[in-house]
Structures are given as C-alpha cells and as structure tokens.
mmCIF file of C-alpha atoms in Angstrom:
data_model
loop_
_atom_site.group_PDB
_atom_site.id
_atom_site.type_symbol
_atom_site.label_atom_id
_atom_site.label_comp_id
_atom_site.label_asym_id
_atom_site.label_seq_id
_atom_site.Cartn_x
_atom_site.Cartn_y
_atom_site.Cartn_z
ATOM 1 C CA TYR A 1 0.000 0.000 0.000
ATOM 2 C CA ASN A 2 1.126 3.557 -0.643
ATOM 3 C CA ALA A 3 -0.336 7.080 -0.781
ATOM 4 C CA TYR A 4 -1.517 6.654 -4.371
ATOM 5 C CA THR A 5 -3.389 3.418 -3.613
ATOM 6 C CA SER A 6 -4.881 4.828 -0.415
ATOM 7 C CA PHE A 7 -5.912 8.318 -1.452
ATOM 8 C CA VAL A 8 -5.708 8.940 -5.199
ATOM 9 C CA LYS A 9 -6.854 5.700 -6.809
ATOM 10 C CA PRO A 10 -10.280 5.709 -5.066
ATOM 11 C CA ILE A 11 -11.112 9.164 -6.475
ATOM 12 C CA LEU A 12 -9.760 8.858 -10.030
ATOM 13 C CA HIS A 13 -13.345 8.848 -11.339
ATOM 14 C CA ARG A 14 -13.975 12.440 -10.194
ATOM 15 C CA LYS A 15 -14.505 14.950 -12.993
ATOM 16 C CA ASN A 16 -12.872 17.730 -10.956
ATOM 17 C CA LEU A 17 -9.576 15.851 -10.582
ATOM 18 C CA LYS A 18 -6.761 16.078 -13.085
ATOM 19 C CA ILE A 19 -3.493 14.236 -12.528
ATOM 20 C CA GLN A 20 -0.518 16.030 -14.064
ATOM 21 C CA PRO A 21 2.449 13.615 -14.149
ATOM 22 C CA TYR A 22 5.981 15.037 -13.954
ATOM 23 C CA ALA A 23 4.750 18.389 -12.654
ATOM 24 C CA GLU A 24 6.295 20.221 -9.718
ATOM 25 C CA VAL A 25 4.424 22.924 -7.813
ATOM 26 C CA VAL A 26 6.730 25.897 -7.281
ATOM 27 C CA LYS A 27 4.393 28.478 -5.763
ATOM 28 C CA ILE A 28 1.011 28.907 -4.125
ATOM 29 C CA LEU A 29 -1.179 31.607 -5.696
ATOM 30 C CA TYR A 30 -3.265 33.878 -3.464
ATOM 31 C CA SER A 31 -6.307 36.100 -3.803
ATOM 32 C CA PRO A 32 -5.498 39.809 -4.360
ATOM 33 C CA ASP A 33 -5.810 40.540 -0.632
ATOM 34 C CA ASN A 34 -3.683 37.452 0.280
ATOM 35 C CA SER A 35 -6.526 36.093 2.406
ATOM 36 C CA LYS A 36 -6.731 32.660 0.779
ATOM 37 C CA ALA A 37 -4.983 30.335 -1.638
ATOM 38 C CA ILE A 38 -6.658 30.227 -5.035
ATOM 39 C CA GLY A 39 -4.327 28.031 -7.070
ATOM 40 C CA VAL A 40 -0.771 26.936 -7.752
ATOM 41 C CA GLU A 41 1.990 27.624 -10.195
ATOM 42 C CA TYR A 42 3.828 24.584 -11.542
ATOM 43 C CA ILE A 43 6.475 23.498 -14.006
ATOM 44 C CA PHE A 44 7.082 20.241 -15.777
ATOM 45 C CA ASP A 45 10.067 18.796 -13.978
ATOM 46 C CA GLU A 46 11.560 17.182 -17.069
ATOM 47 C CA ARG A 47 11.601 20.317 -19.227
ATOM 48 C CA LYS A 48 11.858 23.111 -16.645
ATOM 49 C CA ASP A 49 9.763 25.217 -19.021
ATOM 50 C CA LYS A 50 7.948 28.414 -18.110
ATOM 51 C CA PRO A 51 5.608 28.120 -15.116
ATOM 52 C CA ARG A 52 1.934 27.376 -15.723
ATOM 53 C CA LYS A 53 -0.933 28.323 -13.431
ATOM 54 C CA VAL A 54 -3.978 26.365 -12.372
ATOM 55 C CA PHE A 55 -6.793 27.736 -10.220
ATOM 56 C CA ALA A 56 -9.066 25.991 -7.737
ATOM 57 C CA ASN A 57 -12.811 26.521 -7.429
ATOM 58 C CA LYS A 58 -12.988 25.603 -3.734
ATOM 59 C CA GLU A 59 -9.718 24.841 -1.998
ATOM 60 C CA VAL A 60 -6.017 24.238 -2.409
ATOM 61 C CA ILE A 61 -4.579 21.300 -0.490
ATOM 62 C CA ILE A 62 -0.810 21.185 -0.083
ATOM 63 C CA CYS A 63 0.620 17.705 0.496
ATOM 64 C CA ALA A 64 4.251 17.774 -0.529
ATOM 65 C CA GLY A 65 5.814 15.787 2.304
ATOM 66 C CA ALA A 66 7.773 16.698 5.401
ATOM 67 C CA LEU A 67 10.483 18.568 3.495
ATOM 68 C CA ASN A 68 8.756 19.999 0.436
ATOM 69 C CA THR A 69 5.626 21.325 2.151
ATOM 70 C CA PRO A 70 7.542 23.838 4.329
ATOM 71 C CA LYS A 71 9.763 24.654 1.344
ATOM 72 C CA LEU A 72 6.734 25.376 -0.843
ATOM 73 C CA LEU A 73 5.078 27.461 1.869
ATOM 74 C CA GLN A 74 8.241 29.508 2.350
ATOM 75 C CA LEU A 75 8.760 30.005 -1.391
ATOM 76 C CA SER A 76 5.147 31.224 -1.489
ATOM 77 C CA GLY A 77 5.634 33.805 1.265
ATOM 78 C CA ILE A 78 4.481 31.911 4.339
ATOM 79 C CA GLY A 79 7.283 31.545 6.855
ATOM 80 C CA PRO A 80 9.651 33.377 9.193
ATOM 81 C CA LYS A 81 9.812 37.056 8.272
ATOM 82 C CA ASP A 82 13.603 37.310 8.645
ATOM 83 C CA LEU A 83 14.227 34.341 6.375
ATOM 84 C CA LEU A 84 11.792 35.462 3.681
ATOM 85 C CA THR A 85 13.133 39.015 3.735
ATOM 86 C CA SER A 86 16.724 37.780 3.369
ATOM 87 C CA LEU A 87 15.659 35.829 0.255
ATOM 88 C CA ASN A 88 13.613 38.713 -1.203
ATOM 89 C CA ILE A 89 10.383 36.705 -0.995
ATOM 90 C CA PRO A 90 7.277 38.869 -0.452
ATOM 91 C CA ILE A 91 5.741 38.092 2.943
ATOM 92 C CA VAL A 92 2.171 36.785 2.958
ATOM 93 C CA ARG A 93 2.203 35.498 6.556
ATOM 94 C CA ASP A 94 4.945 35.665 9.197
ATOM 95 C CA LEU A 95 4.728 32.153 10.657
ATOM 96 C CA PRO A 96 7.336 29.764 12.102
ATOM 97 C CA VAL A 97 7.155 27.380 9.118
ATOM 98 C CA GLY A 98 10.105 24.991 9.165
ATOM 99 C CA GLU A 99 11.618 26.311 12.384
ATOM 100 C CA ASN A 100 11.071 23.046 14.274
ATOM 101 C CA PHE A 101 12.571 20.891 11.547
ATOM 102 C CA GLN A 102 14.934 18.295 12.951
ATOM 103 C CA ASP A 103 17.067 15.724 11.225
ATOM 104 C CA ILE A 104 15.824 12.264 12.033
ATOM 105 C CA ILE A 105 18.439 9.609 12.433
ATOM 106 C CA GLY A 106 17.271 6.326 10.986
ATOM 107 C CA THR A 107 18.558 3.077 12.391
ATOM 108 C CA PRO A 108 18.020 -0.026 10.306
ATOM 109 C CA PHE A 109 16.501 -2.852 12.285
ATOM 110 C CA MET A 110 16.122 -6.477 11.347
ATOM 111 C CA GLY A 111 14.148 -8.808 13.533
ATOM 112 C CA THR A 112 14.897 -12.503 13.676
ATOM 113 C CA TYR A 113 12.790 -15.294 15.069
ATOM 114 C CA VAL A 114 14.763 -18.019 16.816
ATOM 115 C CA GLN A 115 13.156 -21.187 18.066
ATOM 116 C CA GLU A 116 13.659 -21.953 21.742
ATOM 117 C CA ASN A 117 15.831 -25.022 21.152
ATOM 118 C CA THR A 118 18.316 -23.149 18.945
ATOM 119 C CA SER A 119 21.211 -21.095 20.165
ATOM 120 C CA LEU A 120 23.970 -19.110 18.543
ATOM 121 C CA VAL A 121 27.420 -19.266 20.043
ATOM 122 C CA ALA A 122 29.607 -16.603 18.482
ATOM 123 C CA GLU A 123 32.886 -18.469 18.972
ATOM 124 C CA ARG A 124 31.454 -21.585 17.358
ATOM 125 C CA ASP A 125 29.085 -20.228 14.710
ATOM 126 C CA MET A 126 30.823 -17.089 13.447
ATOM 127 C CA GLY A 127 34.197 -15.964 12.245
ATOM 128 C CA ILE A 128 37.102 -17.583 10.483
ATOM 129 C CA GLY A 129 36.997 -20.677 12.680
ATOM 130 C CA ILE A 130 33.779 -21.974 11.130
ATOM 131 C CA ILE A 131 35.247 -21.617 7.639
ATOM 132 C CA ALA A 132 38.318 -23.643 8.647
ATOM 133 C CA ASP A 133 36.147 -26.329 10.295
ATOM 134 C CA GLU A 134 33.948 -26.654 7.174
ATOM 135 C CA ALA A 135 37.040 -26.876 4.962
ATOM 136 C CA GLU A 136 38.402 -29.740 7.064
ATOM 137 C CA GLN A 137 35.063 -31.577 6.925
ATOM 138 C CA ASN A 138 34.931 -31.292 3.126
ATOM 139 C CA ASP A 139 38.463 -32.776 2.639
#
C-alpha cells in the first residue's frame, strides 16, 4: 500500500480531478488581498519550461511531504519574516514554518525469530573458525 493506492486511486473517477504527471508545484497563488490560496503555479520537472498556473474553485490542499511542504510554503511567502526578507520573498504570513525541523536519524533494524531449542554461540558459529572447520570436513 502507498499514498496513491490509499488516497488517489479511489477518487480517479472524479470529474474535478486532473493528474498532471511530472509536474512540480513551485508556488502557491493567493487572492489579491492574500486572504486565501486560489491556485498553484507549476512546471514540468523534465523540461523546466515556463511556469503554468492552475486555479481551484474551492480549496487548495498542499501535500508535498515533510520537506517539500515547508519549502513550498516559504517560497510562497508563508514563513519566518527574517528568512523570507533575506531571500527577497514577499511576505504573505509571518509564521514559524520549518523552524522546528529536525534531522531524524534512521537506524536499520532487522528482527529474527529463533526457536527456543536453537542457540547461537559466536565463537562456534561465526568468524574464520567456522570456515576452517567446514574446509576440514569437506576434505
């Protein structure tokens, strides 16, 4: 299961839904008074051509993941005032977007099921010694 199977596939029949493959949203578009989002500006990732605009009739939902959602909000003028000003991005809302971002250290984990009557003895079952023992047995 993935996000497509869970959320997009069940609503593919809707007439008000258009899937645009290989597109990347680069900016949120706002009403003239900046009171609400009215659409998005996007480019085709493969060609990096001029931005295109699409407008919503009801709402704009931003779901770009843990990294790209704050990035998109900041590029669209929603974020810390000092940061946006330093990047010459017009401020729509001064909010702490992205300020609590923390790197997450991932630790791979592999579980193993061992039956009760089995044991692993490192000195016996691992290392160069086991290779030598097997070589002697095969002679």
